[in-house]
PDB file of C-alpha atoms in Angstrom:
ATOM      1  CA  MET S 297      84.644  68.720 114.503  1.00 79.00           C
ATOM      2  CA  ASP S 298      81.996  69.571 117.087  1.00 83.00           C
ATOM      3  CA  VAL S 299      84.162  72.453 118.281  1.00 89.00           C
ATOM      4  CA  PHE S 300      84.576  73.750 114.742  1.00 89.00           C
ATOM      5  CA  TRP S 301      80.853  73.645 114.006  1.00 89.00           C
ATOM      6  CA  SER S 302      80.168  75.476 117.249  1.00 91.00           C
ATOM      7  CA  TRP S 303      81.974  78.565 115.937  1.00 93.00           C
ATOM      8  CA  PRO S 304      79.814  81.385 114.511  1.00 94.00           C
ATOM      9  CA  PRO S 305      79.136  80.785 110.792  1.00 95.00           C
ATOM     10  CA  VAL S 306      80.888  83.744 109.132  1.00 96.00           C
ATOM     11  CA  THR S 307      84.033  83.409 111.213  1.00 97.00           C
ATOM     12  CA  ARG S 308      84.028  79.650 110.711  1.00 96.00           C
ATOM     13  CA  THR S 309      83.818  80.043 106.934  1.00 97.00           C
ATOM     14  CA  LEU S 310      86.575  82.665 106.780  1.00 97.00           C
ATOM     15  CA  VAL S 311      88.919  80.626 108.966  1.00 97.00           C
ATOM     16  CA  ALA S 312      88.365  77.391 107.046  1.00 96.00           C
ATOM     17  CA  GLY S 313      88.500  79.112 103.666  1.00 97.00           C
ATOM     18  CA  SER S 314      91.728  80.975 104.380  1.00 97.00           C
ATOM     19  CA  LEU S 315      93.439  77.933 105.860  1.00 96.00           C
ATOM     20  CA  ILE S 316      92.439  75.544 103.059  1.00 96.00           C
ATOM     21  CA  THR S 317      93.127  78.009 100.228  1.00 97.00           C
ATOM     22  CA  SER S 318      96.525  78.995 101.598  1.00 96.00           C
ATOM     23  CA  VAL S 319      97.706  75.452 102.264  1.00 96.00           C
ATOM     24  CA  LEU S 320      96.713  74.365  98.764  1.00 96.00           C
ATOM     25  CA  ALA S 321      98.240  77.430  97.092  1.00 95.00           C
ATOM     26  CA  TYR S 322     101.547  77.577  98.989  1.00 94.00           C
ATOM     27  CA  SER S 323     102.093  73.830  98.748  1.00 93.00           C
ATOM     28  CA  GLY S 324     101.638  73.931  94.983  1.00 93.00           C
ATOM     29  CA  LEU S 325      98.608  71.631  94.962  1.00 96.00           C
ATOM     30  CA  VAL S 326      96.659  74.362  93.167  1.00 95.00           C
ATOM     31  CA  PRO S 327      98.088  77.193  91.034  1.00 94.00           C
ATOM     32  CA  TYR S 328      98.886  80.273  93.105  1.00 93.00           C
ATOM     33  CA  TYR S 329      98.850  82.969  90.463  1.00 92.00           C
ATOM     34  CA  PRO S 330      95.138  82.947  89.520  1.00 93.00           C
ATOM     35  CA  LEU S 331      94.287  83.812  93.144  1.00 95.00           C
ATOM     36  CA  PRO S 332      95.661  87.307  94.040  1.00 94.00           C
ATOM     37  CA  PHE S 333      93.826  90.503  93.095  1.00 93.00           C
ATOM     38  CA  ILE S 334      95.052  92.088  89.862  1.00 90.00           C
ATOM     39  CA  PRO S 335      92.748  94.806  88.474  1.00 89.00           C
ATOM     40  CA  SER S 336      93.592  94.087  84.834  1.00 89.00           C
ATOM     41  CA  LYS S 337      92.622  90.436  85.301  1.00 92.00           C
ATOM     42  CA  VAL S 338      89.395  91.269  87.123  1.00 92.00           C
ATOM     43  CA  LEU S 339      88.419  93.674  84.338  1.00 91.00           C
ATOM     44  CA  ALA S 340      89.525  91.355  81.537  1.00 92.00           C
ATOM     45  CA  VAL S 341      87.144  89.678  79.077  1.00 92.00           C
ATOM     46  CA  PRO S 342      86.030  87.306  80.414  1.00 94.00           C
ATOM     47  CA  PRO S 343      86.544  88.774  83.909  1.00 95.00           C
ATOM     48  CA  GLN S 344      88.311  86.679  86.525  1.00 95.00           C
ATOM     49  CA  LEU S 345      85.789  87.546  89.218  1.00 96.00           C
ATOM     50  CA  TRP S 346      86.882  84.773  91.546  1.00 96.00           C
ATOM     51  CA  ARG S 347      89.909  86.919  92.448  1.00 96.00           C
ATOM     52  CA  LEU S 348      87.535  89.219  94.362  1.00 96.00           C
ATOM     53  CA  VAL S 349      87.054  86.349  96.804  1.00 97.00           C
ATOM     54  CA  THR S 350      90.315  84.410  96.731  1.00 97.00           C
ATOM     55  CA  SER S 351      92.373  87.548  97.418  1.00 96.00           C
ATOM     56  CA  PHE S 352      90.711  87.616 100.856  1.00 97.00           C
ATOM     57  CA  LEU S 353      91.544  83.958 101.530  1.00 97.00           C
ATOM     58  CA  LEU S 354      95.319  83.924 101.035  1.00 95.00           C
ATOM     59  CA  THR S 355      97.322  84.352 104.209  1.00 93.00           C
ATOM     60  CA  GLY S 356     100.908  85.465 104.593  1.00 86.00           C
ATOM     61  CA  GLN S 357     103.520  82.848 103.837  1.00 85.00           C
ATOM     62  CA  GLY S 358     105.190  80.647 106.437  1.00 83.00           C
ATOM     63  CA  LEU S 359     103.671  80.886 109.883  1.00 81.00           C
ATOM     64  CA  GLY S 360     101.130  83.356 108.528  1.00 84.00           C
ATOM     65  CA  ILE S 361      99.206  80.276 107.359  1.00 92.00           C
ATOM     66  CA  ILE S 362      98.619  79.475 111.034  1.00 90.00           C
ATOM     67  CA  PHE S 363      98.380  82.848 112.670  1.00 84.00           C
ATOM     68  CA  ASP S 364      96.226  84.746 110.180  1.00 91.00           C
ATOM     69  CA  PRO S 365      93.355  82.241 110.556  1.00 94.00           C
ATOM     70  CA  TYR S 366      93.938  82.375 114.309  1.00 90.00           C
ATOM     71  CA  PHE S 367      93.520  86.157 114.308  1.00 88.00           C
ATOM     72  CA  LEU S 368      90.326  85.773 112.291  1.00 94.00           C
ATOM     73  CA  TYR S 369      88.980  83.358 114.866  1.00 94.00           C
ATOM     74  CA  MET S 370      90.119  85.334 117.909  1.00 90.00           C
ATOM     75  CA  TYR S 371      88.609  88.679 116.943  1.00 92.00           C
ATOM     76  CA  GLY S 372      86.020  87.657 114.363  1.00 96.00           C
ATOM     77  CA  SER S 373      84.216  85.253 116.673  1.00 95.00           C
ATOM     78  CA  GLN S 374      84.095  87.818 119.475  1.00 92.00           C
ATOM     79  CA  LEU S 375      82.586  90.431 117.163  1.00 95.00           C
ATOM     80  CA  GLU S 376      80.141  88.048 115.529  1.00 95.00           C
ATOM     81  CA  LEU S 377      78.889  86.761 118.876  1.00 94.00           C
ATOM     82  CA  GLY S 378      79.332  89.665 121.261  1.00 92.00           C
ATOM     83  CA  SER S 379      79.405  93.022 119.484  1.00 94.00           C
ATOM     84  CA  PRO S 380      76.461  95.391 120.015  1.00 92.00           C
ATOM     85  CA  ARG S 381      76.711  96.214 116.321  1.00 93.00           C
ATOM     86  CA  PHE S 382      75.768  92.783 115.021  1.00 94.00           C
ATOM     87  CA  THR S 383      72.582  91.689 116.731  1.00 90.00           C
ATOM     88  CA  GLY S 384      70.490  90.658 113.738  1.00 90.00           C
ATOM     89  CA  HIS S 385      70.896  87.553 111.633  1.00 90.00           C
ATOM     90  CA  GLY S 386      73.505  88.196 108.957  1.00 94.00           C
ATOM     91  CA  ASP S 387      74.688  91.575 110.311  1.00 96.00           C
ATOM     92  CA  PHE S 388      78.300  90.460 110.664  1.00 97.00           C
ATOM     93  CA  PHE S 389      78.234  89.063 107.132  1.00 97.00           C
ATOM     94  CA  THR S 390      77.095  92.482 105.870  1.00 97.00           C
ATOM     95  CA  TYR S 391      79.938  94.087 107.824  1.00 98.00           C
ATOM     96  CA  ILE S 392      82.492  91.776 106.192  1.00 98.00           C
ATOM     97  CA  ILE S 393      81.102  92.453 102.715  1.00 98.00           C
ATOM     98  CA  PHE S 394      81.147  96.222 103.273  1.00 98.00           C
ATOM     99  CA  ASN S 395      84.748  96.212 104.482  1.00 98.00           C
ATOM    100  CA  GLY S 396      85.774  93.984 101.608  1.00 97.00           C
ATOM    101  CA  LEU S 397      84.187  96.308  99.047  1.00 97.00           C
ATOM    102  CA  VAL S 398      85.902  99.378 100.514  1.00 97.00           C
ATOM    103  CA  ILE S 399      89.283  97.616 100.572  1.00 96.00           C
ATOM    104  CA  ILE S 400      88.853  96.525  96.950  1.00 95.00           C
ATOM    105  CA  LEU S 401      87.701  99.988  95.876  1.00 92.00           C
ATOM    106  CA  LYS S 402      90.755 101.569  97.477  1.00 90.00           C
ATOM    107  CA  ARG S 403      92.966  99.156  95.570  1.00 87.00           C
ATOM    108  CA  PHE S 404      91.172  99.859  92.290  1.00 82.00           C
ATOM    109  CA  LEU S 405      91.916 103.540  92.774  1.00 82.00           C
ATOM    110  CA  GLU S 406      95.667 102.930  93.017  1.00 75.00           C
ATOM    111  CA  PRO S 407      96.523 100.288  90.370  1.00 54.00           C
ATOM    112  CA  GLY S 408      99.797 102.027  89.529  1.00 56.00           C
ATOM    113  CA  LYS S 409     101.122 101.216  92.989  1.00 47.00           C
ATOM    114  CA  ILE S 410     101.097  97.467  92.463  1.00 47.00           C
ATOM    115  CA  ALA S 411     104.605  96.198  92.919  1.00 44.00           C
ATOM    116  CA  PRO S 412     106.642  95.420  89.781  1.00 41.00           C
ATOM    117  CA  ALA S 413     106.784  91.793  90.918  1.00 37.00           C
ATOM    118  CA  LEU S 414     103.076  91.513  90.108  1.00 44.00           C
ATOM    119  CA  ARG S 415     103.859  92.052  86.462  1.00 44.00           C
ATOM    120  CA  THR S 416     106.336  89.211  86.229  1.00 42.00           C
ATOM    121  CA  HIS S 417     105.415  85.815  84.877  1.00 42.00           C
ATOM    122  CA  HIS S 418     108.059  83.618  86.509  1.00 42.00           C
ATOM    123  CA  HIS S 419     106.659  81.477  89.290  1.00 46.00           C
ATOM    124  CA  SER S 420     109.214  81.943  92.038  1.00 46.00           C
ATOM    125  CA  HIS S 421     109.161  82.433  95.764  1.00 48.00           C
ATOM    126  CA  ASN S 422     110.190  86.065  95.296  1.00 48.00           C
ATOM    127  CA  SER S 423     107.312  86.800  92.929  1.00 50.00           C
ATOM    128  CA  LYS S 424     104.885  85.402  95.494  1.00 55.00           C
ATOM    129  CA  ALA S 425     106.381  87.793  98.008  1.00 51.00           C
ATOM    130  CA  GLY S 426     105.811  90.517  95.446  1.00 47.00           C
ATOM    131  CA  TYR S 427     102.092  89.791  95.416  1.00 52.00           C
ATOM    132  CA  ILE S 428     102.000  90.124  99.182  1.00 50.00           C
ATOM    133  CA  LEU S 429     104.125  93.250  99.375  1.00 48.00           C
ATOM    134  CA  GLY S 430     102.364  94.733  96.355  1.00 54.00           C
ATOM    135  CA  GLY S 431      98.972  94.718  98.033  1.00 78.00           C
ATOM    136  CA  ALA S 432      97.288  92.037  95.921  1.00 89.00           C
ATOM    137  CA  LEU S 433      96.184  90.076  98.995  1.00 94.00           C
ATOM    138  CA  PHE S 434      93.454  91.500 101.211  1.00 96.00           C
ATOM    139  CA  LEU S 435      93.341  89.255 104.257  1.00 96.00           C
ATOM    140  CA  SER S 436      95.723  91.548 106.149  1.00 93.00           C
ATOM    141  CA  PRO S 437      93.543  94.699 105.887  1.00 96.00           C
ATOM    142  CA  LEU S 438      90.422  92.617 106.581  1.00 97.00           C
ATOM    143  CA  ILE S 439      91.950  91.330 109.819  1.00 96.00           C
ATOM    144  CA  MET S 440      92.920  94.899 110.675  1.00 97.00           C
ATOM    145  CA  ALA S 441      89.323  96.032 110.073  1.00 98.00           C
ATOM    146  CA  ILE S 442      87.999  93.364 112.423  1.00 98.00           C
ATOM    147  CA  MET S 443      90.628  94.220 115.013  1.00 95.00           C
ATOM    148  CA  TYR S 444      89.859  97.942 114.774  1.00 97.00           C
ATOM    149  CA  THR S 445      86.154  97.329 115.365  1.00 98.00           C
ATOM    150  CA  PHE S 446      87.028  95.063 118.284  1.00 96.00           C
ATOM    151  CA  ALA S 447      89.115  97.890 119.741  1.00 96.00           C
ATOM    152  CA  GLN S 448      86.236 100.332 119.254  1.00 96.00           C
ATOM    153  CA  ASP S 449      83.856  98.037 121.103  1.00 96.00           C
ATOM    154  CA  ASN S 450      86.326  97.320 123.905  1.00 94.00           C
ATOM    155  CA  PRO S 451      88.555 100.422 124.170  1.00 95.00           C
ATOM    156  CA  GLU S 452      89.658  99.927 127.775  1.00 94.00           C
ATOM    157  CA  ARG S 453      89.867  96.155 127.696  1.00 94.00           C
ATOM    158  CA  SER S 454      93.347  95.034 128.666  1.00 91.00           C
ATOM    159  CA  VAL S 455      95.172  93.008 126.054  1.00 86.00           C
ATOM    160  CA  THR S 456      98.763  91.835 125.857  1.00 81.00           C
ATOM    161  CA  PHE S 457     100.948  93.108 123.039  1.00 79.00           C
ATOM    162  CA  PHE S 458     104.152  91.078 123.251  1.00 74.00           C
ATOM    163  CA  VAL S 459     104.824  91.404 126.987  1.00 82.00           C
ATOM    164  CA  ILE S 460     103.102  94.754 127.555  1.00 88.00           C
ATOM    165  CA  ASN S 461      99.530  95.126 128.756  1.00 92.00           C
ATOM    166  CA  VAL S 462      97.789  97.903 126.834  1.00 92.00           C
ATOM    167  CA  PRO S 463      94.193  99.043 126.367  1.00 95.00           C
ATOM    168  CA  ALA S 464      92.668  97.481 123.262  1.00 94.00           C
ATOM    169  CA  LYS S 465      92.142 100.909 121.699  1.00 95.00           C
ATOM    170  CA  TYR S 466      95.891 101.108 120.986  1.00 94.00           C
ATOM    171  CA  LEU S 467      96.157  97.634 119.453  1.00 91.00           C
ATOM    172  CA  PRO S 468      95.595  98.502 115.749  1.00 94.00           C
ATOM    173  CA  TYR S 469      98.139 101.313 115.857  1.00 94.00           C
ATOM    174  CA  LEU S 470     100.741  99.187 117.601  1.00 92.00           C
ATOM    175  CA  MET S 471     100.309  96.546 114.918  1.00 89.00           C
ATOM    176  CA  LEU S 472     100.739  99.165 112.205  1.00 93.00           C
ATOM    177  CA  LEU S 473     103.901 100.376 113.931  1.00 93.00           C
ATOM    178  CA  VAL S 474     105.348  96.858 113.954  1.00 85.00           C
ATOM    179  CA  THR S 475     104.427  96.416 110.293  1.00 84.00           C
ATOM    180  CA  PHE S 476     106.133  99.704 109.433  1.00 92.00           C
ATOM    181  CA  VAL S 477     109.318  98.739 111.275  1.00 91.00           C
ATOM    182  CA  MET S 478     109.470  95.196 109.910  1.00 83.00           C
ATOM    183  CA  ALA S 479     108.075  95.593 106.390  1.00 83.00           C
ATOM    184  CA  GLY S 480     108.114  99.270 105.426  1.00 88.00           C
ATOM    185  CA  PRO S 481     105.586 101.956 104.522  1.00 91.00           C
ATOM    186  CA  ALA S 482     103.824 100.291 101.561  1.00 89.00           C
ATOM    187  CA  PRO S 483     102.590  97.207 103.472  1.00 89.00           C
ATOM    188  CA  THR S 484     101.662  99.497 106.375  1.00 92.00           C
ATOM    189  CA  MET S 485      99.479 101.637 104.129  1.00 92.00           C
ATOM    190  CA  HIS S 486      97.907  98.526 102.632  1.00 92.00           C
ATOM    191  CA  GLN S 487      97.153  97.067 106.062  1.00 93.00           C
ATOM    192  CA  GLY S 488      95.815 100.439 107.190  1.00 94.00           C
ATOM    193  CA  ALA S 489      93.074 100.196 104.565  1.00 95.00           C
ATOM    194  CA  GLY S 490      91.281  98.017 107.109  1.00 96.00           C
ATOM    195  CA  ILE S 491      91.156 100.898 109.568  1.00 97.00           C
ATOM    196  CA  LEU S 492      89.754 103.135 106.839  1.00 96.00           C
ATOM    197  CA  SER S 493      87.019 100.674 105.903  1.00 97.00           C
ATOM    198  CA  SER S 494      85.967  99.810 109.450  1.00 97.00           C
ATOM    199  CA  HIS S 495      85.960 103.467 110.518  1.00 97.00           C
ATOM    200  CA  LEU S 496      83.775 104.290 107.517  1.00 97.00           C
ATOM    201  CA  TYR S 497      81.405 101.515 108.603  1.00 98.00           C
ATOM    202  CA  ASP S 498      81.310 102.960 112.109  1.00 97.00           C
ATOM    203  CA  PHE S 499      80.643 106.451 110.753  1.00 96.00           C
ATOM    204  CA  LEU S 500      77.810 105.367 108.472  1.00 96.00           C
ATOM    205  CA  THR S 501      76.109 103.038 110.959  1.00 95.00           C
ATOM    206  CA  ARG S 502      76.669 104.757 114.312  1.00 93.00           C
ATOM    207  CA  ILE S 503      78.304 108.196 114.287  1.00 94.00           C
ATOM    208  CA  TRP S 504      76.281 109.810 111.504  1.00 93.00           C
ATOM    209  CA  PRO S 505      72.878 108.447 112.576  1.00 92.00           C
ATOM    210  CA  THR S 506      73.513 109.109 116.287  1.00 91.00           C
ATOM    211  CA  PHE S 507      75.255 112.471 116.251  1.00 92.00           C
ATOM    212  CA  GLY S 508      74.564 113.849 112.784  1.00 88.00           C
ATOM    213  CA  GLY S 509      70.870 113.135 112.516  1.00 88.00           C
ATOM    214  CA  GLY S 510      71.403 111.047 109.410  1.00 88.00           C
ATOM    215  CA  ARG S 511      70.018 107.685 108.384  1.00 90.00           C
ATOM    216  CA  ASN S 512      71.817 104.376 108.555  1.00 91.00           C
ATOM    217  CA  VAL S 513      72.301 103.476 104.910  1.00 90.00           C
ATOM    218  CA  ILE S 514      73.962 100.119 105.580  1.00 94.00           C
ATOM    219  CA  PHE S 515      71.482  97.383 106.341  1.00 92.00           C
ATOM    220  CA  THR S 516      71.330  93.628 106.064  1.00 93.00           C
ATOM    221  CA  PRO S 517      69.168  92.606 103.083  1.00 93.00           C
ATOM    222  CA  ARG S 518      66.190  90.397 103.768  1.00 92.00           C
ATOM    223  CA  PHE S 519      67.569  87.494 101.750  1.00 93.00           C
ATOM    224  CA  VAL S 520      70.747  87.564 103.855  1.00 94.00           C
ATOM    225  CA  LYS S 521      68.710  87.545 107.067  1.00 92.00           C
ATOM    226  CA  GLU S 522      66.740  84.556 105.818  1.00 91.00           C
ATOM    227  CA  TRP S 523      69.952  82.872 104.730  1.00 91.00           C
ATOM    228  CA  PHE S 524      71.264  83.178 108.294  1.00 89.00           C
ATOM    229  CA  GLY S 525      68.081  82.099 110.005  1.00 83.00           C
ATOM    230  CA  GLY S 526      65.399  84.790 109.639  1.00 71.00           C
ATOM    231  CA  GLY S 527      64.732  88.410 110.518  1.00 64.00           C
ATOM    232  CA  GLY S 528      64.732  90.157 113.837  1.00 63.00           C
ATOM    233  CA  VAL S 529      67.266  90.029 116.644  1.00 67.00           C
ATOM    234  CA  ARG S 530      69.074  86.817 117.463  1.00 61.00           C
ATOM    235  CA  PRO S 531      67.317  85.232 120.437  1.00 57.00           C
ATOM    236  CA  GLU S 532      70.454  84.989 122.550  1.00 53.00           C
ATOM    237  CA  ALA S 533      71.129  88.729 122.304  1.00 54.00           C
ATOM    238  CA  GLN S 534      70.647  90.988 125.261  1.00 46.00           C
ATOM    239  CA  LYS S 535      70.571  94.756 125.655  1.00 44.00           C
ATOM    240  CA  ARG S 536      73.859  96.510 126.155  1.00 44.00           C
ATOM    241  CA  GLY S 537      75.506  99.778 125.151  1.00 42.00           C
ATOM    242  CA  TYR S 538      74.033 101.435 122.108  1.00 41.00           C
ATOM    243  CA  GLY S 539      71.965  98.507 120.967  1.00 39.00           C
ATOM    244  CA  MET S 540      71.609  94.811 121.465  1.00 38.00           C
ATOM    245  CA  ALA S 541      74.395  92.377 122.057  1.00 36.00           C
ATOM    246  CA  GLN S 542      75.101  88.912 123.222  1.00 38.00           C
ATOM    247  CA  ALA S 543      76.605  88.273 126.578  1.00 38.00           C
ATOM    248  CA  PRO S 544      80.298  89.033 126.076  1.00 40.00           C
ATOM    249  CA  ALA S 545      82.674  86.277 125.239  1.00 42.00           C
ATOM    250  CA  GLY S 546      85.793  85.575 127.227  1.00 43.00           C
ATOM    251  CA  GLU S 547      88.482  88.224 127.450  1.00 47.00           C
ATOM    252  CA  ALA S 548      90.984  88.468 124.645  1.00 52.00           C
ATOM    253  CA  ARG S 549      93.983  86.530 125.782  1.00 48.00           C
ATOM    254  CA  SER S 550      96.668  88.065 123.652  1.00 46.00           C
ATOM    255  CA  THR S 551      97.429  90.226 120.654  1.00 43.00           C
ATOM    256  CA  GLY S 552     100.193  90.745 118.211  1.00 45.00           C
ATOM    257  CA  THR S 553     100.866  90.526 114.523  1.00 41.00           C
ATOM    258  CA  SER S 554     101.346  87.657 112.136  1.00 41.00           C
ATOM    259  CA  TRP S 555     104.355  86.140 110.462  1.00 37.00           C
ATOM    260  CA  SER S 556     104.259  87.041 106.769  1.00 44.00           C
ATOM    261  CA  ASN S 557     106.044  89.054 104.126  1.00 43.00           C
ATOM    262  CA  GLN S 558     103.397  91.718 104.399  1.00 46.00           C
ATOM    263  CA  ARG S 559     103.443  92.300 108.133  1.00 45.00           C
ATOM    264  CA  GLY S 560     106.213  92.258 110.655  1.00 42.00           C
ATOM    265  CA  PRO S 561     107.148  89.044 112.415  1.00 38.00           C
ATOM    266  CA  GLY S 562     105.621  89.888 115.771  1.00 38.00           C
ATOM    267  CA  ARG S 563     104.331  87.094 117.942  1.00 37.00           C
ATOM    268  CA  ARG S 564     101.289  86.793 120.139  1.00 40.00           C
ATOM    269  CA  LEU S 565     102.711  86.112 123.559  1.00 37.00           C
ATOM    270  CA  GLY S 566     101.347  85.968 127.038  1.00 37.00           C
ATOM    271  CA  GLY S 567      97.800  86.443 128.190  1.00 41.00           C
ATOM    272  CA  GLU S 568      95.599  88.891 129.930  1.00 44.00           C
TER     273      GLU S 568
END
């Protein structure tokens, strides 16, 4: 437990929440069907607002229950502790919320694309797969968003994709390629929403203020800073790059994609 509590708080919460929620849902200990994102249910009276959260906590089925939380830990902890973007208390939490809102908004704008399986009422294994393939679960694009930002921060860092060493900047696109080959275009587009959201975050917080003369409109609210320990820069941060950052964490050991019905069955093999 000491190791778990030593993880950064946002990553720790996401990992624990996704693992616990998925184990309970896929084992049948709690009902599965109130958890995925369905616009008509969120907008119902009364609204089922919990779906806005639980849809980010359900992993892929099978080995996705193990590997999706692992991906969250691998890349989320490195960003939360070592990225020059997240130097203030609560900055990474704001980043997660922003990406989540963009992913949800994109889904709201395309409700007609939800797979027909989402409209069924029989509780079968196939209908669960329909929720995943239909884009009602958002953990996949959220992981992609985190991975894309990691690649932006470490473009030339060598990572292992299957047995090939590649610069980290190619990692998100290789994962999308595997998803396309193994699962088809619809899950690939859904997963790619994470690239859209994280690139929009980068544009609004770095590109536009730095090169366009604009103002950074995304900021961490004061109550969030106080929630995470107060204002200002985290004391362990040090100057680096285009801002402040912690001393970098260890090198990423491996990359790949998870086992689930939404993404291809790639495996994280090898090391740096």
